[in-house]
Each structure stands twice: as C-alpha cells, then as structure tokens.
CSV table of N, CA, C and O in Angstrom, one decimal:
chain,number,residue,atom,x,y,z
A,20,UNK,N,14.8,41.1,-6.3
A,20,UNK,CA,15.1,40.3,-5.1
A,20,UNK,C,13.8,39.5,-4.8
A,20,UNK,O,12.7,40.0,-4.7
A,21,UNK,N,14.0,38.2,-4.7
A,21,UNK,CA,12.8,37.3,-4.3
A,21,UNK,C,12.8,37.0,-2.8
A,21,UNK,O,13.9,36.7,-2.2
A,22,UNK,N,11.7,37.2,-2.2
A,22,UNK,CA,11.6,36.9,-0.8
A,22,UNK,C,11.0,35.5,-0.6
A,22,UNK,O,10.1,35.1,-1.3
A,23,UNK,N,11.5,34.8,0.4
A,23,UNK,CA,11.0,33.5,0.7
A,23,UNK,C,10.0,33.7,1.8
A,23,UNK,O,10.2,34.2,2.9
A,24,UNK,N,8.7,33.3,1.5
A,24,UNK,CA,7.6,33.4,2.4
A,24,UNK,C,7.0,32.0,2.6
A,24,UNK,O,6.8,31.3,1.6
A,25,UNK,N,6.7,31.7,3.8
A,25,UNK,CA,6.0,30.4,4.1
A,25,UNK,C,4.5,30.6,4.0
A,25,UNK,O,4.0,31.7,4.3
A,26,UNK,N,3.9,29.6,3.6
A,26,UNK,CA,2.4,29.6,3.5
A,26,UNK,C,1.9,29.0,4.9
A,26,UNK,O,2.3,27.9,5.3
A,27,UNK,N,1.1,29.8,5.6
A,27,UNK,CA,0.6,29.4,6.9
A,27,UNK,C,-0.1,28.1,6.9
A,27,UNK,O,0.1,27.2,7.8
A,28,UNK,N,-1.0,27.8,5.9
A,28,UNK,CA,-1.7,26.6,5.8
A,28,UNK,C,-0.8,25.4,5.7
A,28,UNK,O,-1.0,24.3,6.3
A,29,UNK,N,0.3,25.5,4.9
A,29,UNK,CA,1.2,24.4,4.7
A,29,UNK,C,2.0,24.2,6.0
A,29,UNK,O,2.4,23.0,6.3
A,30,UNK,N,2.3,25.2,6.7
A,30,UNK,CA,3.1,25.1,8.0
A,30,UNK,C,2.3,24.4,9.1
A,30,UNK,O,2.8,23.6,9.8
A,31,UNK,N,1.0,24.8,9.2
A,31,UNK,CA,0.2,24.3,10.3
A,31,UNK,C,-0.7,23.2,9.9
A,31,UNK,O,-1.6,22.8,10.7
A,32,UNK,N,-0.5,22.6,8.7
A,32,UNK,CA,-1.4,21.6,8.3
A,32,UNK,C,-1.3,20.3,9.1
A,32,UNK,O,-2.2,19.5,9.2
A,33,UNK,N,-0.1,20.0,9.6
A,33,UNK,CA,0.1,18.8,10.3
A,33,UNK,C,0.5,19.0,11.8
A,33,UNK,O,1.5,18.6,12.2
A,34,UNK,N,-0.5,19.6,12.5
A,34,UNK,CA,-0.3,19.8,13.9
A,34,UNK,C,-0.5,18.5,14.6
A,34,UNK,O,-1.2,17.6,14.2
A,35,UNK,N,0.2,18.3,15.8
A,35,UNK,CA,0.1,17.0,16.5
A,35,UNK,C,-1.3,16.7,17.0
A,35,UNK,O,-1.6,15.5,17.1
A,36,UNK,N,-2.2,17.7,17.1
A,36,UNK,CA,-3.5,17.4,17.6
A,36,UNK,C,-4.4,16.9,16.4
A,36,UNK,O,-5.6,16.5,16.7
A,37,UNK,N,-4.0,17.0,15.2
A,37,UNK,CA,-4.8,16.5,14.1
A,37,UNK,C,-4.5,15.0,13.9
A,37,UNK,O,-3.5,14.6,13.3
A,38,UNK,N,-5.4,14.2,14.3
A,38,UNK,CA,-5.3,12.7,14.2
A,38,UNK,C,-6.2,12.2,13.1
A,38,UNK,O,-7.1,12.9,12.7
A,39,UNK,N,-5.9,11.0,12.5
A,39,UNK,CA,-6.8,10.5,11.5
A,39,UNK,C,-8.2,10.2,12.1
A,39,UNK,O,-8.3,9.9,13.3
A,40,UNK,N,-9.2,10.4,11.3
A,40,UNK,CA,-10.6,10.1,11.8
A,40,UNK,C,-10.8,8.6,11.8
A,40,UNK,O,-10.0,7.8,11.3
A,41,UNK,N,-11.9,8.2,12.5
A,41,UNK,CA,-12.3,6.8,12.5
A,41,UNK,C,-12.5,6.2,11.1
A,41,UNK,O,-12.1,5.1,10.9
A,42,UNK,N,-13.1,7.0,10.3
A,42,UNK,CA,-13.3,6.5,8.9
A,42,UNK,C,-12.0,6.3,8.2
A,42,UNK,O,-11.8,5.3,7.4
A,43,UNK,N,-11.0,7.2,8.4
A,43,UNK,CA,-9.7,7.0,7.7
A,43,UNK,C,-9.0,5.8,8.3
A,43,UNK,O,-8.4,5.0,7.5
A,44,UNK,N,-9.1,5.6,9.6
A,44,UNK,CA,-8.5,4.4,10.2
A,44,UNK,C,-9.2,3.1,9.7
A,44,UNK,O,-8.5,2.1,9.5
A,45,UNK,N,-10.5,3.1,9.5
A,45,UNK,CA,-11.2,2.0,9.0
A,45,UNK,C,-10.8,1.7,7.6
A,45,UNK,O,-10.6,0.5,7.2
A,46,UNK,N,-10.6,2.7,6.8
A,46,UNK,CA,-10.2,2.5,5.4
A,46,UNK,C,-8.8,1.9,5.3
A,46,UNK,O,-8.5,1.0,4.5
A,47,UNK,N,-7.9,2.4,6.2
A,47,UNK,CA,-6.5,1.8,6.3
A,47,UNK,C,-6.6,0.3,6.7
A,47,UNK,O,-5.9,-0.5,6.1
A,48,UNK,N,-7.4,0.0,7.7
A,48,UNK,CA,-7.6,-1.3,8.2
A,48,UNK,C,-8.1,-2.3,7.0
A,48,UNK,O,-7.7,-3.4,6.9
A,49,UNK,N,-9.0,-1.8,6.2
A,49,UNK,CA,-9.6,-2.6,5.1
A,49,UNK,C,-8.5,-2.8,4.1
A,49,UNK,O,-8.5,-3.9,3.4
A,50,UNK,N,-7.6,-1.8,3.8
A,50,UNK,CA,-6.6,-2.0,2.8
A,50,UNK,C,-5.3,-2.6,3.3
A,50,UNK,O,-4.4,-2.8,2.5
A,51,UNK,N,-5.3,-3.0,4.6
A,51,UNK,CA,-4.0,-3.5,5.1
A,51,UNK,C,-3.6,-4.8,4.5
A,51,UNK,O,-2.4,-5.0,4.2
A,52,UNK,N,-4.5,-5.7,4.1
A,52,UNK,CA,-4.0,-6.9,3.4
A,52,UNK,C,-3.3,-6.6,2.0
A,52,UNK,O,-2.3,-7.2,1.7
A,53,UNK,N,-3.8,-5.6,1.3
A,53,UNK,CA,-3.2,-5.2,0.1
A,53,UNK,C,-1.8,-4.6,0.4
A,53,UNK,O,-0.9,-4.8,-0.3
A,54,UNK,N,-1.7,-3.7,1.4
A,54,UNK,CA,-0.5,-3.1,1.7
A,54,UNK,C,0.6,-4.2,2.1
A,54,UNK,O,1.7,-4.2,1.6
A,55,UNK,N,0.2,-5.2,2.9
A,55,UNK,CA,1.1,-6.2,3.3
A,55,UNK,C,1.5,-7.1,2.1
A,55,UNK,O,2.7,-7.5,2.0
A,56,UNK,N,0.6,-7.4,1.2
A,56,UNK,CA,0.9,-8.1,0.0
A,56,UNK,C,1.8,-7.4,-0.9
A,56,UNK,O,2.8,-8.0,-1.5
A,57,UNK,N,1.7,-6.1,-1.0
A,57,UNK,CA,2.6,-5.3,-1.8
A,57,UNK,C,4.0,-5.2,-1.2
A,57,UNK,O,5.0,-5.2,-1.9
A,58,UNK,N,4.0,-5.2,0.1
A,58,UNK,CA,5.3,-5.2,0.8
A,58,UNK,C,6.0,-6.5,0.5
A,58,UNK,O,7.3,-6.6,0.2
A,59,UNK,N,5.3,-7.7,0.5
A,59,UNK,CA,5.9,-9.0,0.2
A,59,UNK,C,6.4,-9.0,-1.3
A,59,UNK,O,7.5,-9.5,-1.6
A,60,UNK,N,5.6,-8.4,-2.2
A,60,UNK,CA,6.0,-8.3,-3.6
A,60,UNK,C,7.3,-7.5,-3.7
A,60,UNK,O,8.2,-7.9,-4.5
A,61,UNK,N,7.4,-6.4,-3.1
A,61,UNK,CA,8.6,-5.5,-3.1
A,61,UNK,C,9.8,-6.2,-2.5
A,61,UNK,O,10.9,-6.2,-3.1
A,62,UNK,N,9.6,-7.0,-1.4
A,62,UNK,CA,10.7,-7.8,-0.8
A,62,UNK,C,11.2,-8.8,-1.8
A,62,UNK,O,12.4,-9.0,-1.9
A,63,UNK,N,10.3,-9.5,-2.5
A,63,UNK,CA,10.7,-10.5,-3.5
A,63,UNK,C,11.5,-9.8,-4.6
A,63,UNK,O,12.5,-10.4,-5.1
A,64,UNK,N,11.1,-8.6,-5.1
A,64,UNK,CA,11.8,-8.0,-6.1
A,64,UNK,C,13.2,-7.4,-5.6
A,64,UNK,O,14.2,-7.5,-6.3
A,65,UNK,N,13.2,-6.9,-4.4
A,65,UNK,CA,14.4,-6.4,-3.8
A,65,UNK,C,15.5,-7.5,-3.7
A,65,UNK,O,16.7,-7.2,-3.9
A,66,UNK,N,15.1,-8.7,-3.4
A,66,UNK,CA,16.0,-9.8,-3.2
A,66,UNK,C,16.8,-10.1,-4.5
A,66,UNK,O,17.9,-10.7,-4.5
A,67,UNK,N,16.2,-9.7,-5.6
A,67,UNK,CA,16.8,-10.1,-6.9
A,67,UNK,C,17.5,-8.9,-7.6
A,67,UNK,O,17.9,-9.0,-8.7
A,68,UNK,N,17.6,-7.8,-6.9
A,68,UNK,CA,18.2,-6.6,-7.5
A,68,UNK,C,19.7,-6.8,-7.8
A,68,UNK,O,20.2,-6.3,-8.8
A,69,UNK,N,20.4,-7.5,-6.9
A,69,UNK,CA,21.9,-7.6,-7.1
A,69,UNK,C,22.3,-8.9,-7.7
A,69,UNK,O,23.5,-9.2,-7.7
A,70,UNK,N,21.4,-9.7,-8.2
A,70,UNK,CA,21.8,-10.9,-8.9
A,70,UNK,C,20.8,-11.3,-9.9
A,70,UNK,O,19.7,-10.7,-10.0
A,71,UNK,N,21.2,-12.3,-10.7
A,71,UNK,CA,20.2,-12.8,-11.7
A,71,UNK,C,19.2,-13.7,-11.0
A,71,UNK,O,19.6,-14.6,-10.2
A,72,UNK,N,17.9,-13.4,-11.2
A,72,UNK,CA,16.9,-14.2,-10.5
A,72,UNK,C,17.0,-15.7,-10.9
A,72,UNK,O,17.1,-16.1,-12.0
A,73,UNK,N,16.9,-16.6,-9.8
A,73,UNK,CA,16.9,-18.0,-10.0
A,73,UNK,C,15.4,-18.4,-10.2
A,73,UNK,O,14.5,-17.6,-10.1
A,74,UNK,N,15.2,-19.7,-10.5
A,74,UNK,CA,13.9,-20.2,-10.6
A,74,UNK,C,13.1,-20.0,-9.3
A,74,UNK,O,11.9,-19.7,-9.3
A,75,UNK,N,13.7,-20.2,-8.2
A,75,UNK,CA,13.1,-20.0,-6.9
A,75,UNK,C,12.7,-18.6,-6.8
A,75,UNK,O,11.6,-18.3,-6.3
A,76,UNK,N,13.6,-17.6,-7.1
A,76,UNK,CA,13.2,-16.2,-7.1
A,76,UNK,C,12.0,-15.9,-7.9
A,76,UNK,O,11.1,-15.2,-7.5
A,77,UNK,N,12.0,-16.5,-9.2
A,77,UNK,CA,10.9,-16.2,-10.1
A,77,UNK,C,9.6,-16.8,-9.5
A,77,UNK,O,8.5,-16.1,-9.6
A,78,UNK,N,9.6,-17.9,-8.8
A,78,UNK,CA,8.4,-18.5,-8.2
A,78,UNK,C,8.0,-17.6,-7.0
A,78,UNK,O,6.8,-17.4,-6.8
A,79,UNK,N,9.0,-17.1,-6.3
A,79,UNK,CA,8.6,-16.2,-5.1
A,79,UNK,C,7.9,-15.0,-5.6
A,79,UNK,O,7.0,-14.5,-5.0
A,80,UNK,N,8.4,-14.4,-6.7
A,80,UNK,CA,7.8,-13.2,-7.3
A,80,UNK,C,6.4,-13.4,-7.8
A,80,UNK,O,5.5,-12.7,-7.6
A,81,UNK,N,6.3,-14.6,-8.5
A,81,UNK,CA,4.9,-14.9,-9.1
A,81,UNK,C,4.0,-15.1,-7.9
A,81,UNK,O,2.8,-14.7,-8.0
A,82,UNK,N,4.4,-15.8,-6.9
A,82,UNK,CA,3.5,-16.1,-5.7
A,82,UNK,C,3.1,-14.8,-5.0
A,82,UNK,O,2.0,-14.6,-4.7
A,83,UNK,N,4.1,-13.9,-4.9
A,83,UNK,CA,3.8,-12.6,-4.2
A,83,UNK,C,2.9,-11.7,-5.1
A,83,UNK,O,2.0,-11.1,-4.6
A,84,UNK,N,3.1,-11.8,-6.5
A,84,UNK,CA,2.2,-11.1,-7.4
A,84,UNK,C,0.8,-11.6,-7.3
A,84,UNK,O,-0.2,-10.8,-7.2
A,85,UNK,N,0.6,-12.9,-7.3
A,85,UNK,CA,-0.7,-13.5,-7.2
A,85,UNK,C,-1.4,-13.2,-5.8
A,85,UNK,O,-2.6,-12.9,-5.8
A,86,UNK,N,-0.6,-13.1,-4.8
A,86,UNK,CA,-1.1,-12.8,-3.5
A,86,UNK,C,-1.6,-11.3,-3.5
A,86,UNK,O,-2.7,-11.0,-2.9
A,87,UNK,N,-0.8,-10.4,-4.1
A,87,UNK,CA,-1.2,-9.0,-4.2
A,87,UNK,C,-2.5,-8.8,-5.0
A,87,UNK,O,-3.4,-8.1,-4.6
A,88,UNK,N,-2.6,-9.5,-6.1
A,88,UNK,CA,-3.8,-9.5,-6.9
A,88,UNK,C,-5.0,-10.0,-6.2
A,88,UNK,O,-6.1,-9.5,-6.3
A,89,UNK,N,-4.8,-11.1,-5.5
A,89,UNK,CA,-5.9,-11.7,-4.7
A,89,UNK,C,-6.4,-10.8,-3.6
A,89,UNK,O,-7.6,-10.7,-3.4
A,90,UNK,N,-5.5,-10.1,-3.0
A,90,UNK,CA,-5.9,-9.1,-2.0
A,90,UNK,C,-6.7,-8.0,-2.6
A,90,UNK,O,-7.7,-7.6,-2.0
A,91,UNK,N,-6.3,-7.5,-3.7
A,91,UNK,CA,-7.1,-6.5,-4.4
A,91,UNK,C,-8.5,-7.0,-4.8
A,91,UNK,O,-9.5,-6.3,-4.6
A,92,UNK,N,-8.6,-8.2,-5.3
A,92,UNK,CA,-9.9,-8.7,-5.7
A,92,UNK,C,-10.8,-8.9,-4.5
A,92,UNK,O,-11.9,-8.6,-4.6
A,93,UNK,N,-10.2,-9.4,-3.4
A,93,UNK,CA,-11.0,-9.6,-2.2
A,93,UNK,C,-11.5,-8.3,-1.7
A,93,UNK,O,-12.7,-8.2,-1.3
A,94,UNK,N,-10.7,-7.2,-1.8
A,94,UNK,CA,-11.2,-5.9,-1.3
A,94,UNK,C,-12.3,-5.4,-2.2
A,94,UNK,O,-13.3,-4.9,-1.8
A,95,UNK,N,-12.1,-5.6,-3.6
A,95,UNK,CA,-13.2,-5.1,-4.5
A,95,UNK,C,-14.5,-5.9,-4.3
A,95,UNK,O,-15.6,-5.4,-4.4
A,96,UNK,N,-14.3,-7.2,-4.0
A,96,UNK,CA,-15.5,-8.0,-3.8
A,96,UNK,C,-16.3,-7.6,-2.5
A,96,UNK,O,-17.5,-7.6,-2.5
A,97,UNK,N,-15.5,-7.3,-1.5
A,97,UNK,CA,-16.1,-6.8,-0.3
A,97,UNK,C,-16.8,-5.5,-0.5
A,97,UNK,O,-18.0,-5.3,0.0
A,98,UNK,N,-16.2,-4.6,-1.3
A,98,UNK,CA,-16.8,-3.3,-1.5
A,98,UNK,C,-18.1,-3.5,-2.4
A,98,UNK,O,-19.1,-2.8,-2.2
A,99,UNK,N,-18.0,-4.4,-3.4
A,99,UNK,CA,-19.2,-4.6,-4.2
A,99,UNK,C,-20.3,-5.3,-3.4
A,99,UNK,O,-21.5,-4.9,-3.6
A,100,UNK,N,-20.0,-6.2,-2.6
A,100,UNK,CA,-21.0,-6.9,-1.8
A,100,UNK,C,-21.7,-5.9,-0.8
A,100,UNK,O,-22.9,-6.0,-0.5
A,101,UNK,N,-20.9,-4.9,-0.3
A,101,UNK,CA,-21.5,-3.9,0.6
A,101,UNK,C,-22.4,-2.9,-0.1
A,101,UNK,O,-23.4,-2.4,0.5
A,102,UNK,N,-22.1,-2.7,-1.4
A,102,UNK,CA,-22.9,-1.7,-2.1
A,102,UNK,C,-24.2,-2.3,-2.7
A,102,UNK,O,-25.2,-1.7,-2.8
A,103,UNK,N,-24.1,-3.7,-3.0
A,103,UNK,CA,-25.3,-4.3,-3.5
A,103,UNK,C,-26.1,-5.1,-2.5
A,103,UNK,O,-27.1,-5.7,-2.7
A,104,UNK,N,-25.6,-5.1,-1.2
A,104,UNK,CA,-26.3,-5.8,-0.2
A,104,UNK,C,-26.1,-7.3,-0.2
A,104,UNK,O,-26.8,-8.0,0.4
A,105,UNK,N,-25.1,-7.7,-0.9
A,105,UNK,CA,-24.8,-9.2,-1.0
A,105,UNK,C,-25.6,-9.9,-2.1
A,105,UNK,O,-25.5,-11.1,-2.2
A,106,UNK,N,-26.4,-9.2,-2.8
A,106,UNK,CA,-27.2,-9.8,-3.9
A,106,UNK,C,-26.5,-9.5,-5.2
A,106,UNK,O,-26.2,-8.4,-5.6
A,107,UNK,N,-26.2,-10.6,-5.9
A,107,UNK,CA,-25.6,-10.4,-7.2
A,107,UNK,C,-26.5,-10.3,-8.3
A,107,UNK,O,-27.6,-10.7,-8.4
C-alpha cells in the first residue's frame, strides 16, 4: 500500500507573504522588452495557425522575429556595457 504524503516545503513554498525581491523585479523590468517582443511574435504565429500564411502574414512574422532579436541584442549590449563600464 502506497501512502500519499505532501512535502511541507513544496506546500509552503508560495505563501502570500513571499513577494519578489527588488532585484527580481529589476530583472523582470529589464527583460520586459524581450517578453513583449516574444508575445508579438507568438501573436503573429497564432494568427496563421488556421490558414495558409499570406505574404502579409509572412512579413508580420519576419518583423516580429526581427523585433524579438533586436530586443535580445539590446539587453545583451546593456549587460555588456555595464560589466565593462562602457569601454569597448
């Protein structure tokens, strides 16, 4: 006979008093352009799920993909500039 037992850490890991730290909120804020660009890319792909993509759909997907890549590059450049002090 197998007994079902809960693990106390897993049950109490997400208490309402446990809020994200300021560092975690700052990290989310820095990554927000990437998150929004990825949402736009997903929206562009979702619009073409039930039909054959038109040329306009393909342009929309390419534009969203470029926007997502540009957001990632911008974040990496900011992180690189902060670690090198802005000197290349």
